Short mmCIF file of C-alpha atoms and ligand atoms in Angstrom, two decimals:
data_model
loop_
_atom_site.label_atom_id
_atom_site.label_comp_id
_atom_site.label_asym_id
_atom_site.label_seq_id
_atom_site.Cartn_x
_atom_site.Cartn_y
_atom_site.Cartn_z
CA MET A 1224 -9.24 7.84 4.67
CA THR A 1225 -6.53 10.34 5.53
CA TRP A 1226 -6.34 13.63 3.66
CA TYR A 1227 -2.70 14.53 3.04
CA ILE A 1228 -2.20 18.23 2.48
CA LEU A 1229 0.92 19.26 0.60
CA GLY A 1230 1.61 22.92 1.19
CA ALA A 1231 0.58 24.47 4.50
CA GLY A 1232 0.06 27.96 3.06
CA SER A 1233 -3.16 29.96 2.96
CA LEU A 1234 -5.57 27.56 1.25
CA GLY A 1235 -3.83 24.37 2.38
CA SER A 1236 -4.06 25.47 6.02
CA LEU A 1237 -7.68 26.58 5.60
CA TRP A 1238 -8.66 23.16 4.24
CA ALA A 1239 -6.58 21.33 6.86
CA ALA A 1240 -8.09 23.26 9.78
CA ARG A 1241 -11.67 22.65 8.64
CA LEU A 1242 -11.08 18.93 8.04
CA ALA A 1243 -9.39 18.56 11.44
CA ARG A 1244 -12.18 20.50 13.17
CA ALA A 1245 -14.70 18.05 11.66
CA GLY A 1246 -12.73 15.13 13.10
CA GLN A 1247 -11.51 13.87 9.74
CA PRO A 1248 -8.03 12.36 9.55
CA VAL A 1249 -5.61 14.88 8.04
CA ARG A 1250 -1.82 15.17 7.83
CA LEU A 1251 0.30 18.04 6.61
CA LEU A 1252 3.26 17.44 4.32
CA LEU A 1253 5.98 20.03 4.72
CA ARG A 1254 8.91 20.59 2.41
CA ASP A 1255 11.77 19.76 4.78
CA ARG A 1256 12.93 19.21 8.35
CA GLN A 1257 13.40 22.92 8.94
CA ARG A 1258 9.78 23.71 8.05
CA LEU A 1259 8.62 20.77 10.17
CA ASP A 1260 10.57 22.06 13.18
CA ALA A 1261 9.14 25.55 12.65
CA TYR A 1262 5.64 24.06 12.47
CA ARG A 1263 6.10 22.04 15.65
CA ALA A 1264 7.37 25.11 17.46
CA ARG A 1265 4.05 26.80 16.61
CA GLY A 1266 2.06 23.85 17.93
CA GLY A 1267 -0.20 23.61 14.88
CA ILE A 1268 -2.16 25.66 12.38
CA THR A 1269 -3.87 28.78 13.68
CA LEU A 1270 -7.07 29.67 11.84
CA VAL A 1271 -8.41 33.19 12.26
CA GLU A 1272 -12.08 33.32 11.36
CA ASP A 1273 -14.46 36.21 12.08
CA GLY A 1274 -11.78 37.64 14.37
CA ARG A 1275 -11.55 34.46 16.48
CA GLU A 1276 -8.34 32.40 16.61
CA SER A 1277 -8.27 28.61 16.97
CA LEU A 1278 -5.20 26.40 17.08
CA TYR A 1279 -5.39 23.01 15.36
CA PRO A 1280 -2.52 20.66 16.30
CA ILE A 1281 -2.65 18.74 13.02
CA PRO A 1282 -0.05 15.99 12.64
CA ALA A 1283 2.67 16.82 10.14
CA GLU A 1284 5.63 15.15 8.47
CA THR A 1285 8.08 15.90 5.70
CA ALA A 1286 7.06 14.94 2.17
CA ASP A 1287 9.95 12.46 1.89
CA GLN A 1288 8.54 10.00 4.45
CA SER A 1289 7.45 6.61 3.15
CA GLY A 1290 3.82 6.07 4.19
CA PRO A 1291 1.35 5.44 1.32
CA ILE A 1292 -0.91 8.27 0.15
CA ARG A 1293 -4.33 7.70 -1.40
CA ARG A 1294 -5.82 11.17 -1.12
CA LEU A 1295 -3.87 14.39 -1.51
CA LEU A 1296 -4.66 18.07 -1.65
CA LEU A 1297 -1.88 19.84 -3.56
CA ALA A 1298 -2.01 23.37 -2.20
CA SER A 1299 1.17 25.00 -3.53
CA LYS A 1300 1.38 27.90 -5.93
CA ALA A 1301 1.17 26.94 -9.61
CA TYR A 1302 4.93 27.43 -10.17
CA ASP A 1303 5.74 24.96 -7.35
CA ALA A 1304 3.14 22.33 -8.23
CA GLU A 1305 5.25 20.01 -10.38
CA THR A 1306 8.17 19.92 -7.93
CA ALA A 1307 5.83 19.48 -4.97
CA ALA A 1308 3.96 16.64 -6.72
CA ALA A 1309 7.26 14.96 -7.64
CA SER A 1310 8.32 15.04 -3.98
CA VAL A 1311 5.46 12.65 -3.06
CA ALA A 1312 5.16 10.70 -6.33
CA ALA A 1313 6.78 7.56 -4.90
CA ARG A 1314 4.26 7.52 -2.04
CA LEU A 1315 1.14 7.72 -4.22
CA GLN A 1316 -0.81 4.48 -4.45
CA PRO A 1317 -2.19 3.39 -7.84
CA GLY A 1318 -5.50 5.20 -8.29
CA ALA A 1319 -4.62 7.81 -5.67
CA GLU A 1320 -6.80 10.91 -5.92
CA LEU A 1321 -5.29 14.38 -6.02
CA VAL A 1322 -7.05 17.71 -5.78
CA LEU A 1323 -5.01 20.42 -7.52
CA LEU A 1324 -5.88 23.82 -6.06
CA GLN A 1325 -3.71 25.92 -8.36
CA ASN A 1326 -4.99 29.03 -10.05
CA GLY A 1327 -4.64 29.53 -13.80
CA LEU A 1328 -3.91 26.69 -16.21
CA GLY A 1329 -0.93 24.65 -17.27
CA SER A 1330 0.39 23.46 -13.92
CA GLN A 1331 -2.49 20.99 -13.49
CA GLN A 1332 -1.82 19.35 -16.85
CA ALA A 1333 1.91 19.18 -16.09
CA VAL A 1334 1.25 17.42 -12.76
CA ALA A 1335 -1.28 15.03 -14.35
CA ARG A 1336 1.22 14.12 -17.10
CA HIS A 1337 3.81 13.22 -14.47
CA LEU A 1338 1.41 11.11 -12.41
CA PRO A 1339 -0.40 8.97 -14.99
CA ARG A 1340 -1.48 6.39 -12.40
CA ALA A 1341 -3.20 8.96 -10.19
CA ARG A 1342 -6.57 10.63 -10.67
CA CYS A 1343 -5.99 14.38 -10.79
CA LEU A 1344 -9.01 16.57 -10.10
CA TYR A 1345 -8.75 20.30 -10.78
CA ALA A 1346 -10.19 22.96 -8.49
CA SER A 1347 -11.34 26.51 -9.05
CA SER A 1348 -11.95 28.46 -5.87
CA THR A 1349 -13.40 31.81 -4.95
CA GLU A 1350 -12.58 31.36 -1.28
CA GLY A 1351 -10.11 33.89 0.08
CA ALA A 1352 -7.41 33.38 2.69
CA PHE A 1353 -4.04 34.88 3.52
CA ARG A 1354 -1.21 34.24 5.94
CA ASP A 1355 -0.63 36.77 8.68
CA GLY A 1356 2.25 34.74 10.11
CA ASP A 1357 3.96 31.41 9.73
CA PHE A 1358 1.34 28.62 9.91
CA ARG A 1359 -1.36 31.21 10.60
CA VAL A 1360 -4.19 31.71 8.15
CA VAL A 1361 -6.91 34.34 8.05
CA PHE A 1362 -10.13 33.23 6.36
CA ALA A 1363 -10.82 36.45 4.50
CA GLY A 1364 -13.61 35.66 2.07
CA LYS A 1365 -16.30 33.06 1.93
CA GLY A 1366 -16.71 31.51 -1.48
CA GLN A 1367 -17.10 28.32 -3.38
CA THR A 1368 -14.77 25.70 -4.79
CA TRP A 1369 -15.61 23.75 -7.93
CA LEU A 1370 -13.93 20.44 -8.53
CA GLY A 1371 -13.87 18.53 -11.78
CA ASP A 1372 -12.14 15.89 -13.84
CA GLU A 1373 -10.62 16.76 -17.22
CA ARG A 1374 -11.07 13.08 -18.13
CA GLN A 1375 -14.79 13.25 -17.29
CA GLY A 1376 -14.82 10.62 -14.52
CA PRO A 1377 -17.62 10.57 -11.93
CA ALA A 1378 -17.82 12.81 -8.87
CA PRO A 1379 -16.05 11.20 -5.90
CA ALA A 1380 -18.16 10.09 -2.93
CA TRP A 1381 -15.91 12.03 -0.54
CA LEU A 1382 -17.41 15.35 -1.64
CA GLU A 1383 -19.88 14.67 1.17
CA GLU A 1384 -16.99 14.55 3.68
CA LEU A 1385 -15.91 17.98 2.50
CA HIS A 1386 -19.45 19.33 2.90
CA ALA A 1387 -19.57 17.83 6.39
CA ALA A 1388 -16.37 19.71 7.19
CA GLY A 1389 -17.97 22.99 6.06
CA ILE A 1390 -15.88 23.19 2.87
CA PRO A 1391 -18.24 24.44 0.16
CA VAL A 1392 -17.44 22.31 -2.87
CA GLU A 1393 -19.47 21.65 -5.96
CA TRP A 1394 -18.83 19.20 -8.78
CA SER A 1395 -18.27 20.76 -12.17
CA THR A 1396 -18.76 18.75 -15.35
CA ASP A 1397 -16.61 21.24 -17.26
CA ILE A 1398 -13.89 22.38 -14.92
CA LEU A 1399 -11.64 23.48 -17.81
CA GLU A 1400 -14.28 25.91 -19.02
CA ARG A 1401 -14.57 27.30 -15.50
CA LEU A 1402 -10.79 27.62 -15.15
CA TRP A 1403 -10.54 29.30 -18.57
CA ARG A 1404 -13.25 31.81 -17.65
CA LYS A 1405 -11.44 32.65 -14.41
CA LEU A 1406 -8.12 32.91 -16.24
CA ALA A 1407 -9.65 35.30 -18.79
CA MET A 1408 -11.13 37.49 -16.04
CA ASN A 1409 -7.75 37.56 -14.36
CA CYS A 1410 -5.94 38.51 -17.62
CA ALA A 1411 -8.35 41.41 -18.20
CA ILE A 1412 -7.91 42.89 -14.73
CA ASN A 1413 -4.83 41.85 -12.76
CA PRO A 1414 -1.93 42.78 -15.09
CA LEU A 1415 -3.40 46.25 -15.67
CA THR A 1416 -3.70 46.88 -11.93
CA VAL A 1417 0.03 46.12 -11.64
CA LEU A 1418 1.07 48.25 -14.61
CA HIS A 1419 -1.16 51.19 -13.63
CA GLN A 1420 -0.41 50.67 -9.92
CA CYS A 1421 -4.05 50.95 -9.03
CA ARG A 1422 -7.03 49.41 -7.27
CA ASN A 1423 -9.44 47.39 -9.38
CA GLY A 1424 -11.96 50.25 -9.54
CA GLU A 1425 -9.50 52.63 -11.19
CA LEU A 1426 -9.54 50.41 -14.29
CA ALA A 1427 -12.84 52.12 -15.11
CA GLY A 1428 -10.57 54.92 -16.30
CA HIS A 1429 -8.84 52.54 -18.74
CA ALA A 1430 -12.03 51.29 -20.39
CA GLU A 1431 -10.64 51.09 -23.95
CA GLU A 1432 -7.69 48.94 -22.83
CA VAL A 1433 -9.95 46.60 -20.84
CA SER A 1434 -12.43 46.32 -23.68
CA ALA A 1435 -9.73 45.50 -26.27
CA LEU A 1436 -8.31 42.79 -23.98
CA CYS A 1437 -11.77 41.27 -23.44
CA ASP A 1438 -12.26 41.19 -27.19
CA GLU A 1439 -9.05 39.18 -27.71
CA LEU A 1440 -9.72 36.95 -24.69
CA GLY A 1441 -13.17 36.16 -26.08
CA LYS A 1442 -11.59 35.12 -29.40
CA LEU A 1443 -9.10 32.94 -27.54
CA LEU A 1444 -11.85 31.23 -25.50
CA HIS A 1445 -13.79 30.51 -28.69
CA ALA A 1446 -10.70 29.10 -30.40
CA CYS A 1447 -9.95 26.91 -27.36
CA GLY A 1448 -13.45 25.43 -27.60
CA TYR A 1449 -15.07 27.30 -24.71
CA PRO A 1450 -17.60 29.62 -26.39
CA GLN A 1451 -19.77 29.73 -23.24
CA ALA A 1452 -16.83 31.04 -21.22
CA ALA A 1453 -16.56 33.88 -23.76
CA GLU A 1454 -20.20 34.94 -23.31
CA GLN A 1455 -20.67 38.28 -21.58
CA LEU A 1456 -16.98 38.33 -20.65
CA HIS A 1457 -16.64 42.08 -21.01
CA GLY A 1458 -19.80 42.75 -18.99
CA GLU A 1459 -18.65 40.42 -16.23
CA VAL A 1460 -15.21 42.06 -16.13
CA GLU A 1461 -16.86 45.47 -15.79
CA ARG A 1462 -19.12 44.12 -13.02
CA VAL A 1463 -16.12 42.72 -11.11
CA ILE A 1464 -14.19 45.97 -11.52
CA ALA A 1465 -17.15 47.86 -10.03
CA ALA A 1466 -17.94 45.30 -7.29
CA THR A 1467 -14.31 45.09 -6.13
CA ALA A 1468 -13.44 48.73 -6.80
CA ALA A 1469 -11.68 49.24 -3.47
CA ASN A 1470 -9.61 46.02 -3.68
CA PHE A 1471 -6.08 45.46 -4.83
CA SER A 1472 -5.86 42.42 -7.13
CA SER A 1473 -3.94 39.34 -5.98
CA MET A 1474 -1.23 40.01 -8.59
CA TYR A 1475 -0.92 43.61 -7.43
CA GLN A 1476 -0.50 42.37 -3.85
CA ASP A 1477 2.09 39.78 -4.88
CA VAL A 1478 4.19 42.42 -6.64
CA ALA A 1479 3.75 44.95 -3.81
CA GLN A 1480 5.03 42.35 -1.36
CA GLU A 1481 7.86 41.34 -3.73
CA ARG A 1482 6.45 37.82 -4.11
CA ARG A 1483 6.65 35.78 -7.26
CA THR A 1484 3.47 36.01 -9.35
CA GLU A 1485 1.69 33.19 -11.20
CA ILE A 1486 1.99 35.12 -14.50
CA ALA A 1487 3.19 32.05 -16.44
CA TYR A 1488 -0.06 30.22 -15.64
CA LEU A 1489 -2.34 33.18 -16.33
CA LEU A 1490 -1.42 35.74 -19.00
CA GLY A 1491 1.57 33.61 -20.08
CA HIS A 1492 -0.67 30.58 -20.59
CA ALA A 1493 -3.18 32.64 -22.60
CA CYS A 1494 -0.40 33.93 -24.89
CA ARG A 1495 1.11 30.46 -25.36
CA GLU A 1496 -2.28 28.95 -26.24
CA GLY A 1497 -2.94 31.81 -28.67
CA GLU A 1498 0.38 31.14 -30.39
CA ARG A 1499 -0.30 27.42 -30.53
CA LEU A 1500 -3.63 28.12 -32.24
CA GLY A 1501 -2.12 30.71 -34.60
CA LEU A 1502 -4.32 33.51 -33.25
CA PRO A 1503 -3.12 37.11 -33.63
CA LEU A 1504 -3.50 38.45 -30.07
CA GLY A 1505 -1.50 41.67 -30.31
CA ARG A 1506 -2.92 43.37 -27.21
CA LEU A 1507 -2.43 40.33 -24.97
CA HIS A 1508 1.15 39.81 -26.18
CA ALA A 1509 1.95 43.50 -25.69
CA LEU A 1510 0.48 43.37 -22.17
CA HIS A 1511 2.48 40.23 -21.40
CA GLY A 1512 5.67 41.91 -22.61
CA ARG A 1513 5.05 45.04 -20.54
CA LEU A 1514 4.24 43.01 -17.43
CA ARG A 1515 7.34 40.82 -17.79
CA GLU A 1516 9.50 43.91 -18.19
CA TYR A 1517 7.89 45.49 -15.13
CA LEU A 1518 8.59 42.37 -13.06
CA ARG A 1519 12.20 42.10 -14.29
CA GLN A 1520 12.83 45.73 -13.34
CA ARG A 1521 11.75 44.88 -9.80
CA GLY A 1522 13.93 41.78 -9.60
CA LEU A 1523 10.94 39.42 -9.73
CA PRO A 1524 10.68 36.30 -11.91
CA ASP A 1525 9.00 37.17 -15.23
CA ALA A 1526 7.62 33.69 -15.82
P1 LIG B 318 0.62 30.10 -0.32
O1 LIG B 318 -0.02 30.75 0.84
O2 LIG B 318 1.85 30.71 -0.90
O3 LIG B 318 0.92 28.60 0.07
C1 LIG B 318 1.65 27.73 -0.74
C2 LIG B 318 2.31 26.73 0.16
O4 LIG B 318 2.91 25.71 -0.63
C3 LIG B 318 3.42 27.31 1.04
O5 LIG B 318 3.13 27.01 2.38
C4 LIG B 318 4.67 26.57 0.58
O6 LIG B 318 5.55 26.22 1.62
C5 LIG B 318 4.07 25.29 0.06
N1 LIG B 318 4.98 24.57 -0.83
C6 LIG B 318 5.49 24.94 -2.02
N2 LIG B 318 6.29 23.98 -2.51
C7 LIG B 318 6.27 22.97 -1.60
C8 LIG B 318 6.92 21.71 -1.54
N3 LIG B 318 7.72 21.29 -2.52
N4 LIG B 318 6.69 20.93 -0.47
C9 LIG B 318 5.88 21.35 0.53
N5 LIG B 318 5.24 22.53 0.52
C10 LIG B 318 5.45 23.34 -0.54
O7 LIG B 318 -0.40 29.96 -1.53
P2 LIG B 318 -2.00 30.02 -1.50
O8 LIG B 318 -2.44 31.44 -1.40
O9 LIG B 318 -2.54 29.03 -0.54
O10 LIG B 318 -2.31 29.58 -2.99
C11 LIG B 318 -2.28 28.23 -3.44
C12 LIG B 318 -2.96 28.20 -4.81
O11 LIG B 318 -4.34 28.53 -4.64
C13 LIG B 318 -2.40 29.27 -5.78
O12 LIG B 318 -2.36 28.78 -7.08
C14 LIG B 318 -3.40 30.40 -5.66
O13 LIG B 318 -3.47 31.23 -6.81
C15 LIG B 318 -4.69 29.63 -5.46
N6 LIG B 318 -5.75 30.40 -4.78
C16 LIG B 318 -5.47 31.04 -3.61
C17 LIG B 318 -6.49 31.75 -2.98
C18 LIG B 318 -6.24 32.48 -1.67
O14 LIG B 318 -7.13 33.21 -1.22
N7 LIG B 318 -5.11 32.32 -1.02
C19 LIG B 318 -7.76 31.80 -3.55
C20 LIG B 318 -8.01 31.12 -4.73
C21 LIG B 318 -6.98 30.43 -5.35
P3 LIG B 318 6.45 27.25 2.45
O15 LIG B 318 5.52 27.83 3.46
O16 LIG B 318 7.46 26.34 3.04
O17 LIG B 318 6.97 28.23 1.45
#
């Protein structure tokens, strides 16, 4: 069955190239005629892996075509996910399966609400990729992608096809817990690297701030029903800060390159959930306020 890939950015292109390389049917869905023309002018997706470049001439079309879709990878940023999903809604067959690659939380549930006849699986990935040109992707970090079903359905048989294509996926029976843990880690590190304009490692010099955030995030995870995700959160944050000391966080890089951040689906989502549950999360709210102000001052969206 054909994999449709909506969003030929970093992760979408990485998945598309590996599926195509394995001989699996794959089609890219691009937002409009202009993007399709630009793609055709490039002749395909270029994947740069271990310094070697390969061109994959994957068929592509605009999202507004009419062919039926039964399997879709939604590979946009979280803030584009609902609009992107809506652009193909009429093409989705009853029971169509979607993999939602978005980071953070909130966008997946919004897409699932709009597509009640589809099966929406959520993904959490530690793979790393970035674009070094239009329709060019550099595979920067090997990792793992967990897939799971909020409604607790069974693992799909096509996981084997992904393995065969060299895409390291694993089924998770509690994908929300995994996504919450990742969100909490992100909230404890990324906003501070933006506000202090620093690499991850320099947060060791802001230990009290990090520790207070972890304390509130732990309370939030407990209140949301994910006590296991709260376990050892502070220790894990400190380990990540040390292990990635020389790196700039993804949010730092987005701001440095004047790109919109996914703040609304990370720190924003944490604050909204805290409010909904009536939790006093003063440090997280203050951090959210400072980050939004920082983004506004730079002319970037604050949500
Ligand atoms: P990206 O490089 O910005 O790619 C997003 C793509 O979505 C762009 O190509 C964009 O098209 C496309 N798009 C948006 N709206 C669309 C629409 N309506 N129709 C068609 N295409 C549309 O983003 P990414 O880095 O792959 O990230 C995707 C998600 O994965 C994010 O939530 C991110 O946090 C998460 N993630 C990324 C990584 C990573 O290493 N990159 C790792 C883990 C998780 P245009 O090119 O036309 O703008």
